[in-house]
Coordinates of C-alpha atoms in Angstrom, one line a residue:
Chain X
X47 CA 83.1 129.2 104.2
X48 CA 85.0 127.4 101.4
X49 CA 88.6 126.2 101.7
X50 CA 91.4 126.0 99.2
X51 CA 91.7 122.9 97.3
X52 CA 95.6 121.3 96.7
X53 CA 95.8 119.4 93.6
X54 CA 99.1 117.3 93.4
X55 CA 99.5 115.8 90.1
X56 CA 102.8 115.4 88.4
X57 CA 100.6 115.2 84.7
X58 CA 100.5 119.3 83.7
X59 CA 97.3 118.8 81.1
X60 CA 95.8 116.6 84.0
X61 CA 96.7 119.5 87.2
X62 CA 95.3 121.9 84.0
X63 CA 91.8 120.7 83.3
X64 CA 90.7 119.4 86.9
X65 CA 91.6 123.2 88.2
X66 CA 89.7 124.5 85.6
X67 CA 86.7 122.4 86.1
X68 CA 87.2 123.0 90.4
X69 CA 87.7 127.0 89.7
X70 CA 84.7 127.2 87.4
X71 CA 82.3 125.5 90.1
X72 CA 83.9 128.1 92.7
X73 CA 86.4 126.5 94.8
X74 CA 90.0 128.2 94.8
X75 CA 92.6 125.9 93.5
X76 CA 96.3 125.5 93.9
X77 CA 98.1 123.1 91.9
X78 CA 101.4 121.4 92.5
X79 CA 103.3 119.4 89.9
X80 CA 104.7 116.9 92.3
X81 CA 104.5 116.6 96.4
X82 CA 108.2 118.1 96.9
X83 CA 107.3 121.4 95.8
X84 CA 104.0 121.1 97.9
X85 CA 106.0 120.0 101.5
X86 CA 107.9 122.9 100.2
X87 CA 105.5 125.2 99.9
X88 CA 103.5 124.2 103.3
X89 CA 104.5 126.4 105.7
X90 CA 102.9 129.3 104.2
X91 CA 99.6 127.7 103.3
X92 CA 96.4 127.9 104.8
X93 CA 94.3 124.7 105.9
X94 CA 92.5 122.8 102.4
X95 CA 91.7 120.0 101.1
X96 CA 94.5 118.2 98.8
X97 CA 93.7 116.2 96.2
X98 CA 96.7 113.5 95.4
X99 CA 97.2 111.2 92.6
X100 CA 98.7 108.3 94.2
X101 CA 101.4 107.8 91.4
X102 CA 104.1 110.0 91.1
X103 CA 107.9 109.9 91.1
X104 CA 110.1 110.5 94.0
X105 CA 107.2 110.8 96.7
X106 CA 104.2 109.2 95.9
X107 CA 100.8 110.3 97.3
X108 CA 100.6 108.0 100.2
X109 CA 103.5 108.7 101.3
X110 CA 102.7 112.4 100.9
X111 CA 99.6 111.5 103.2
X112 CA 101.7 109.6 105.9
X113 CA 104.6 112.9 105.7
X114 CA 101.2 114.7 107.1
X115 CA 100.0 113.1 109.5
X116 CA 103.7 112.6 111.2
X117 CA 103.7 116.3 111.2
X118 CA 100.4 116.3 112.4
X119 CA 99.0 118.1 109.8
X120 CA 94.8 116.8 109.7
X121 CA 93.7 118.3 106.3
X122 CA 91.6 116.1 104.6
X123 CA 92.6 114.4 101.5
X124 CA 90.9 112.7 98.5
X125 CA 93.3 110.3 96.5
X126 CA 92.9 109.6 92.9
X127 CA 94.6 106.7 91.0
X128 CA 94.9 105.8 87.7
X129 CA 94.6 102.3 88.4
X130 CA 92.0 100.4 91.0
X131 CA 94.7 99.0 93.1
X132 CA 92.7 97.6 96.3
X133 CA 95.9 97.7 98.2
X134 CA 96.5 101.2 97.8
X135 CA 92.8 101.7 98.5
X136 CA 93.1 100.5 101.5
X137 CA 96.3 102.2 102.7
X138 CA 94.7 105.3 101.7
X139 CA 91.8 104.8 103.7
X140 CA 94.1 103.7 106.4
X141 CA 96.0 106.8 106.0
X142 CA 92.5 109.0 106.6
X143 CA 91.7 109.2 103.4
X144 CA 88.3 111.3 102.8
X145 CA 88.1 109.6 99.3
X146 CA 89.3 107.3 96.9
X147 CA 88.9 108.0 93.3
X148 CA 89.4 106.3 90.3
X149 CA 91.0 108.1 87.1
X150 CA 88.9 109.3 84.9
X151 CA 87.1 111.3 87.8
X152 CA 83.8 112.4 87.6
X153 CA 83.1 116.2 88.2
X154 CA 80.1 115.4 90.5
X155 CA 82.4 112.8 92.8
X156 CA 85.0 115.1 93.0
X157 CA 83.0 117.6 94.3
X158 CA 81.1 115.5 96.2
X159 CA 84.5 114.4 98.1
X160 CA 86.3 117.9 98.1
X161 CA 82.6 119.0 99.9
X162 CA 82.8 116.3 101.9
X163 CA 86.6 117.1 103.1
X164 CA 86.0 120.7 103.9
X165 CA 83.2 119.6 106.3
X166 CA 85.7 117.6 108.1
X167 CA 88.5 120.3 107.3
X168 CA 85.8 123.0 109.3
X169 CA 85.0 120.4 112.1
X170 CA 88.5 119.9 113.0
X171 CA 89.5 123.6 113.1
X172 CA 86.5 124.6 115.1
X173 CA 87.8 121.5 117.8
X174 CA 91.2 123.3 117.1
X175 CA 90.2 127.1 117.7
X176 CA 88.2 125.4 120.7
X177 CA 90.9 123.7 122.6
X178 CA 93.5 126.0 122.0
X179 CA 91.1 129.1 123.2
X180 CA 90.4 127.0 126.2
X181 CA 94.4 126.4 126.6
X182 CA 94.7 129.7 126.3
X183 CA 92.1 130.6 129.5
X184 CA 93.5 127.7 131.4
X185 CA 97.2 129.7 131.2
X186 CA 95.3 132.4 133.3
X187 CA 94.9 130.0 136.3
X188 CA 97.3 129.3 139.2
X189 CA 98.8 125.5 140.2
X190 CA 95.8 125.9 143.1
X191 CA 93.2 126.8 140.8
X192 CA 93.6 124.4 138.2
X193 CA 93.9 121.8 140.7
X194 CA 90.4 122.7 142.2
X195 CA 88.9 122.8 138.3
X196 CA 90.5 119.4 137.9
X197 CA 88.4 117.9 141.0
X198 CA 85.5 120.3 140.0
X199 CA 85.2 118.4 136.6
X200 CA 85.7 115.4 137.9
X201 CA 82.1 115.6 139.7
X202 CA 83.1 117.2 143.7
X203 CA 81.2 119.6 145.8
X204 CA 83.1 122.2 147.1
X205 CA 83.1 120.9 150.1
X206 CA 84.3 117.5 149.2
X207 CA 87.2 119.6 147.3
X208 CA 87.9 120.9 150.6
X209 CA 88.2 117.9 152.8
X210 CA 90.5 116.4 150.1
X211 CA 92.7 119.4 149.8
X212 CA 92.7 119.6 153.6
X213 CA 91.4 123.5 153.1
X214 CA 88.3 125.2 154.5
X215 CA 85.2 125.9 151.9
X216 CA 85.3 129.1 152.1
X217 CA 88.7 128.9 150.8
X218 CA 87.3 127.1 147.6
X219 CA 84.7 129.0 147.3
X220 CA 87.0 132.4 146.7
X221 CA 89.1 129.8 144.3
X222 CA 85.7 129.3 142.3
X223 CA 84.8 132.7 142.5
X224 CA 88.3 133.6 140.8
X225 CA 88.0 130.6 138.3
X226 CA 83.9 131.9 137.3
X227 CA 86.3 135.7 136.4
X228 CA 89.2 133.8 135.1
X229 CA 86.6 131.5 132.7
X230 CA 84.4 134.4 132.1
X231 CA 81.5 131.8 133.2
X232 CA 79.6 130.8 136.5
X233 CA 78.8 127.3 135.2
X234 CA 80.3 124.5 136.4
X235 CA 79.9 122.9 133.1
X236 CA 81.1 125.3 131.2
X237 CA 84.1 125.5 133.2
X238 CA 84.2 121.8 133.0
X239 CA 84.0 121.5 128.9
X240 CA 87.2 124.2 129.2
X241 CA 89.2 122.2 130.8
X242 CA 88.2 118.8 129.6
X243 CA 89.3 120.8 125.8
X244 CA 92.3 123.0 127.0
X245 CA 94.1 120.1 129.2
X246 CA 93.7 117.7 126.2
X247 CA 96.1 119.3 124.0
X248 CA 99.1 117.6 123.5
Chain M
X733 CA 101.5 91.1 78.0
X734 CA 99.2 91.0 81.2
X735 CA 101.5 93.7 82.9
X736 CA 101.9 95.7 79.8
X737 CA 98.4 96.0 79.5
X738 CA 97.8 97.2 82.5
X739 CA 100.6 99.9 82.3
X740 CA 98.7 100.9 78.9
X741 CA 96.0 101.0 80.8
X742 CA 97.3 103.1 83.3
X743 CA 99.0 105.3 80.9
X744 CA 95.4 105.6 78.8
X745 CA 93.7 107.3 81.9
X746 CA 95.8 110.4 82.2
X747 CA 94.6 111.7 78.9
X748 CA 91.4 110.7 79.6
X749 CA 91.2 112.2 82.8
X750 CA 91.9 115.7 81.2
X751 CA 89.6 114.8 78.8
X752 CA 86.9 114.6 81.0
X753 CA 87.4 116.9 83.0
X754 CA 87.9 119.7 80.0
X755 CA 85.2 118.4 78.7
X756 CA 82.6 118.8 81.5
X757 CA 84.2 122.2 82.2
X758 CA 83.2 123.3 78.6
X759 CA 79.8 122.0 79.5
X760 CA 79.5 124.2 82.5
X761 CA 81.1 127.6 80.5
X762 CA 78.8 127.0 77.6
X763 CA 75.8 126.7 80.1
X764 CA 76.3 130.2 81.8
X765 CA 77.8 131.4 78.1
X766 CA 81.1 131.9 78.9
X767 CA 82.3 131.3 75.7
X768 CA 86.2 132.8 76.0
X769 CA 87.5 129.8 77.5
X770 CA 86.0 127.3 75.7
X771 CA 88.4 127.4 72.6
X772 CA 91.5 126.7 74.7
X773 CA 89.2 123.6 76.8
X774 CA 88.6 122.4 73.5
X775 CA 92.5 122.8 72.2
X776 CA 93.4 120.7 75.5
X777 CA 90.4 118.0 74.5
X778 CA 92.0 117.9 71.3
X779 CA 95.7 117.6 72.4
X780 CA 94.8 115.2 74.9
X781 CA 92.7 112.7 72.5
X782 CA 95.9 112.4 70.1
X783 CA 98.0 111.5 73.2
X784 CA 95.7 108.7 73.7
X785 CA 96.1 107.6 70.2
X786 CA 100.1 107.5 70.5
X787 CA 99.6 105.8 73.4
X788 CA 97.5 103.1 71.7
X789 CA 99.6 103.4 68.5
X790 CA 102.7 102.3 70.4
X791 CA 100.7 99.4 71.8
X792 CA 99.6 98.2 68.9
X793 CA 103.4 98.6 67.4
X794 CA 104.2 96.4 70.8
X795 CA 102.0 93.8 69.7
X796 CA 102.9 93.4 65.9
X797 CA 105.1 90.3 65.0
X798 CA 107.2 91.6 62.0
X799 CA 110.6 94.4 62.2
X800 CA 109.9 97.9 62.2
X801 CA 112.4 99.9 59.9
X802 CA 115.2 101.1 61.6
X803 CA 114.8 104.5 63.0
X804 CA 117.1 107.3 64.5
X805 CA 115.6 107.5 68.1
X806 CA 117.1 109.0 71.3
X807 CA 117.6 106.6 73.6
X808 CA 116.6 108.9 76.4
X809 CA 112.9 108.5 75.1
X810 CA 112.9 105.0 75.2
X811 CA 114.0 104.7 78.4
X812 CA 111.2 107.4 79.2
X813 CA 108.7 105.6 77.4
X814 CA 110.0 102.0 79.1
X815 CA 109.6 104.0 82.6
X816 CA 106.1 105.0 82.1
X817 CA 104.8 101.6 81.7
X818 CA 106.7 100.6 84.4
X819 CA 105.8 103.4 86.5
X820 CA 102.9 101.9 88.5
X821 CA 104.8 98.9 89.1
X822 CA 108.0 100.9 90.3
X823 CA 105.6 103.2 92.9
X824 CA 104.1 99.2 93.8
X825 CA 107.0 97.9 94.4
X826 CA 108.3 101.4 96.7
X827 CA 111.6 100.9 94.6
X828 CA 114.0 103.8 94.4
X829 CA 114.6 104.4 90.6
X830 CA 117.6 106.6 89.9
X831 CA 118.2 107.9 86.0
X832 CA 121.2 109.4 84.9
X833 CA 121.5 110.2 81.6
X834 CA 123.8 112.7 79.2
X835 CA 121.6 116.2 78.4
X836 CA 122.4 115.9 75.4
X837 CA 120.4 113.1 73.0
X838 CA 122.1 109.5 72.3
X839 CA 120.9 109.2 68.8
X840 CA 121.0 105.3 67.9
X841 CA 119.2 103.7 64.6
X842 CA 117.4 100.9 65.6
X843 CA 113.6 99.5 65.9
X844 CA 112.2 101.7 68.6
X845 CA 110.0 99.3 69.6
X846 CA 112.3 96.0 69.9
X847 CA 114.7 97.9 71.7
X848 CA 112.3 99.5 74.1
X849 CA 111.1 95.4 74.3
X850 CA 114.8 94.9 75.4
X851 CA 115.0 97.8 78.1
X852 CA 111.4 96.9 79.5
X853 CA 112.7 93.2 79.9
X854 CA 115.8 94.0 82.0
X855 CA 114.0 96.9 84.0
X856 CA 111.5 94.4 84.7
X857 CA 113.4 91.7 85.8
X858 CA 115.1 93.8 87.7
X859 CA 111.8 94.8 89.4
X860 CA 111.3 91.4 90.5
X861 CA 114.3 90.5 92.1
X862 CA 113.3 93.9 94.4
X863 CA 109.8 92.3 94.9
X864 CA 109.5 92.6 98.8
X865 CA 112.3 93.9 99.9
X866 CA 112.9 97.4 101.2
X867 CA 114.9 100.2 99.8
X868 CA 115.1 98.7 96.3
X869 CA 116.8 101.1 93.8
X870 CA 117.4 100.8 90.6
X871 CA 120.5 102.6 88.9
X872 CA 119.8 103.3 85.3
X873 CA 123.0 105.0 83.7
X874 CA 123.6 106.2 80.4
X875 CA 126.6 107.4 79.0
X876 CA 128.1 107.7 75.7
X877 CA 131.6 106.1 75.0
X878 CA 133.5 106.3 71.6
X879 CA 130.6 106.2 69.3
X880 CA 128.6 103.6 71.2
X881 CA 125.9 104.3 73.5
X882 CA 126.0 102.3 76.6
X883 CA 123.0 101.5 79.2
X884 CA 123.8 100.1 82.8
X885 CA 120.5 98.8 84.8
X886 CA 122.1 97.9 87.5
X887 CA 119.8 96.6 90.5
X888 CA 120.4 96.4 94.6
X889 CA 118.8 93.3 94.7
X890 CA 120.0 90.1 95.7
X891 CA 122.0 89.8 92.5
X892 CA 122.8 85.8 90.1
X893 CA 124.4 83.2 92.1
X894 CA 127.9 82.5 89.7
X895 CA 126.5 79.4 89.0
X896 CA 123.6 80.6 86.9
X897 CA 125.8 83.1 85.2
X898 CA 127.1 81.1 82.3
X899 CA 123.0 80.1 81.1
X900 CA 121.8 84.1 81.8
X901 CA 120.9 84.0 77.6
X902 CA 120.5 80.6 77.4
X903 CA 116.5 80.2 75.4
X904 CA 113.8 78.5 77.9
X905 CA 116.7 78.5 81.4
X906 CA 114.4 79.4 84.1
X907 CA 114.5 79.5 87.6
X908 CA 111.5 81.3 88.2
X909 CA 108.4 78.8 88.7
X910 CA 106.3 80.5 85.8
X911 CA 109.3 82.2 83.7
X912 CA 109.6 80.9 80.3
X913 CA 113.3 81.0 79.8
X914 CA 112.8 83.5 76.8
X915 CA 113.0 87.0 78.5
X916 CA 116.8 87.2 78.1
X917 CA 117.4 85.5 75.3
X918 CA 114.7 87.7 73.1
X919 CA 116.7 90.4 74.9
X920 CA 120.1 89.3 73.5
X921 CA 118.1 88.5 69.8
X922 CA 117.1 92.0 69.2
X923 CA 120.1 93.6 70.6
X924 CA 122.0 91.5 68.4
X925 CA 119.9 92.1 65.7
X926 CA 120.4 96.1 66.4
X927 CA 124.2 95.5 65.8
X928 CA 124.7 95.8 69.7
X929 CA 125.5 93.3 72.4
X930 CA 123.9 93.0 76.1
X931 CA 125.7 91.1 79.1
X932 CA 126.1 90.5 82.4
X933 CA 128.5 92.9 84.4
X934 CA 129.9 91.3 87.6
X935 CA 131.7 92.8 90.4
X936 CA 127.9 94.7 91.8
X937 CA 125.8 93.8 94.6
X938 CA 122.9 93.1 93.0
X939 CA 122.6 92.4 89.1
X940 CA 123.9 94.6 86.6
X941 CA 122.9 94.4 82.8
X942 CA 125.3 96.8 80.0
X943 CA 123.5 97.3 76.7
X944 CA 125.9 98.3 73.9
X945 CA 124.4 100.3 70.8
X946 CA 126.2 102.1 68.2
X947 CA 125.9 106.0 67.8
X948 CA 123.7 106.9 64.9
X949 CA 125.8 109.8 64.5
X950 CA 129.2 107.6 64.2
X951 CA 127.6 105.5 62.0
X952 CA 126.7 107.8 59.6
X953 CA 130.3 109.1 59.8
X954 CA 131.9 106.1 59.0
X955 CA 129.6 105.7 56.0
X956 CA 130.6 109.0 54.4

């Protein structure tokens, strides 16, 4: 499945012909003439790659990057400059850049990094849909249950579980039994990858 | 030079980006003939290649040791111009640049090319007296005032102790270890030269530079 590409560029004949050449090898493109009316805009757009040119008045396209990632916002991000300024390159980078390109880009590296960011774009929402589908299941369990998952995942026997929450096994057993409906799953590891994903979320 | 250059350079690669970039898109239209788009690819091509030539014209103008004619110009686009070759330097730098300038054009008569010398030289130094500090702004203000234009680059920096006031225009005065004592006095030179003046404004924070022109306008007025 292919993403949406963001191209921030405050140069209009620039924005103008690298859409072109993006929408003519099949990616859908939005273009922005500076970052403002990007942030604006952000709300109501779906997860893509952005393309940034790092020079541009008011915000410039690291600090576009770092505005992201403070709002937590992980969509990959290739940045082009006009000029090979190594300290920029590395802030970039540091910043999680998926690419740094230099101005005149290439078609093929361009494609080559916007293919390379929607591989990381499609990782992290699958981890995304994953933990938050697990958060979601874990909401189903009581304070009891989730406190016998916890020891569960952490490698206990049920009746282990017991003895340390001074219950008999039978007792856990019933709590497993409800967890296994709860989870939709009998296996311990399963359960165990559910709550290792759904507890981790921030 | 070394940093006008690389502004140039910098400049030089936006074109050149389009370029490109139309240019491999007409590759791909003509390959799967597609042939409705490629006029306007190749109008963008074309547009795109003349802006690279004014950009290289006005370097070689830059470069060239004797007087331009006299030309009416709006001092708006010189400080545009002035702002793009700074641009990279500005973004660098993470200073703050603030323009305010009158809608309307401030039509002056002088060589474009000495006076956008003038405003590069001021902007710049400004620049440098910003170099590592945080929330560096630059005012640039532009208003006009009884047939003259005038230009305030006024700076948040740490400003001229008053001692060094009085040798500001003085040729070859440095206190920078690789200055050459020449930046501000060229400055004053060709603004003089232009019928203007330029001086230092006390009384702000940092430093603040006022660049008097006359208004083309008034002085064809007076002439009638």
């Amino acid at each position: 499945m292919s993403h949406p590409v963001y191209l921030v560029d405050d140069d209009p004949a620039v924005n103008r012909a690298l859409s072109l050449l993006l929408s003519t090898v099949g990616f859908s493109v939005v273009t922005f003439s500076d970052p403002t009316s990007f942030l604006a805009r952000l709300d109501d757009l779906e997860p893509g790659c952005l393309i940034v040119d790092i020079r541009m008045p008011l915000i410039s396209g690291l600090r576009l990057q770092e505005h992201l990632a403070e709002h937590g916002i992980e969509w990959p991000t290739v940045v082009i400059s006009g000029h090979g300024d190594i300290q920029a390159c590395r802030r970039a980078f540091q910043n999680g850049a998926v690419d740094f390109l230099s101005k005149p880009v290439d078609e093929q590296d361009l494609i080559d990094s916007i293919q390379r960011g929607n591989e990381i774009l499609e990782r992290n929402l699958q981890a995304n849909a994953e933990r938050s589908e697990a958060s979601k299941l874990l909401s189903l369990l009581t304070g009891r249950e989730k406190e016998v998952l916890n020891l569960m995942s952490q490698g206990f026997s049920t009746k282990q579980i017991a003895t340390a929450l001074q219950v008999s096994p039978r007792t856990i057993e019933s709590h497993r039994a409800a967890l296994g409906i709860k989870l939709d799953t009998s296996s311990a590891v399963e359960m165990t990858r559910i709550w290792l994903h759904g507890s981790a979320l921030p | 030079m070394g940093e006008l250059a690389s502004g140039m350079a910098h400049e030089l690669t936006q074109p050149m980006t389009a370029i490109l970039a139309q240019a491999q898109v007409s590759r791909r239209l003509l390959a799967r003939e597609d042939y409705k788009p490629l006029a306007s690819s190749l109008d963008d091509v074309i547009d795109q290649t003349k802006r690279a030539s004014s950009i290289l014209e006005r370097l070689r103008n830059w470069s060239r040791p004797q007087r331009g004619m006299p030309v009416e110009v709006d001092l708006s686009d010189i400080l545009k111009n002035v702002r793009a070759l700074l641009a990279s330097e500005i973004d660098r730098l993470e200073v703050k640049f603030v323009v305010d300038v009158p809608d309307h054009p401030v039509v002056v008569r002088v060589d474009q090319v000495e006076i956008e010398q003038v405003v590069h030289n001021v902007i710049r130094n400004a620049l440098e007296a910003l170099d590592g500090q945080l929330d560096g702004e630059i005012n640039v203000r532009m208003k006009k005032v009884s047939g003259k234009a005038i230009l305030n680059i006024t700076d948040n920096g740490p400003g001229i102790p008053e001692e060094l006031r009085p040798q500001l225009f003085t040729p070859f005065y440095t206190t920078r270890e690789h200055g050459t004592g020449l930046g501000l006095a060229l400055c004053q030179r060709l603004i003089e030269r232009a019928g203007g003046e330029i001086f230092f404004v006390p009384g702000s924070a940092g430093a603040s530079f006022r660049i008097v022109l006359q208004l083309a306008a008034t002085m064809s007025e007076a002439a009638e």
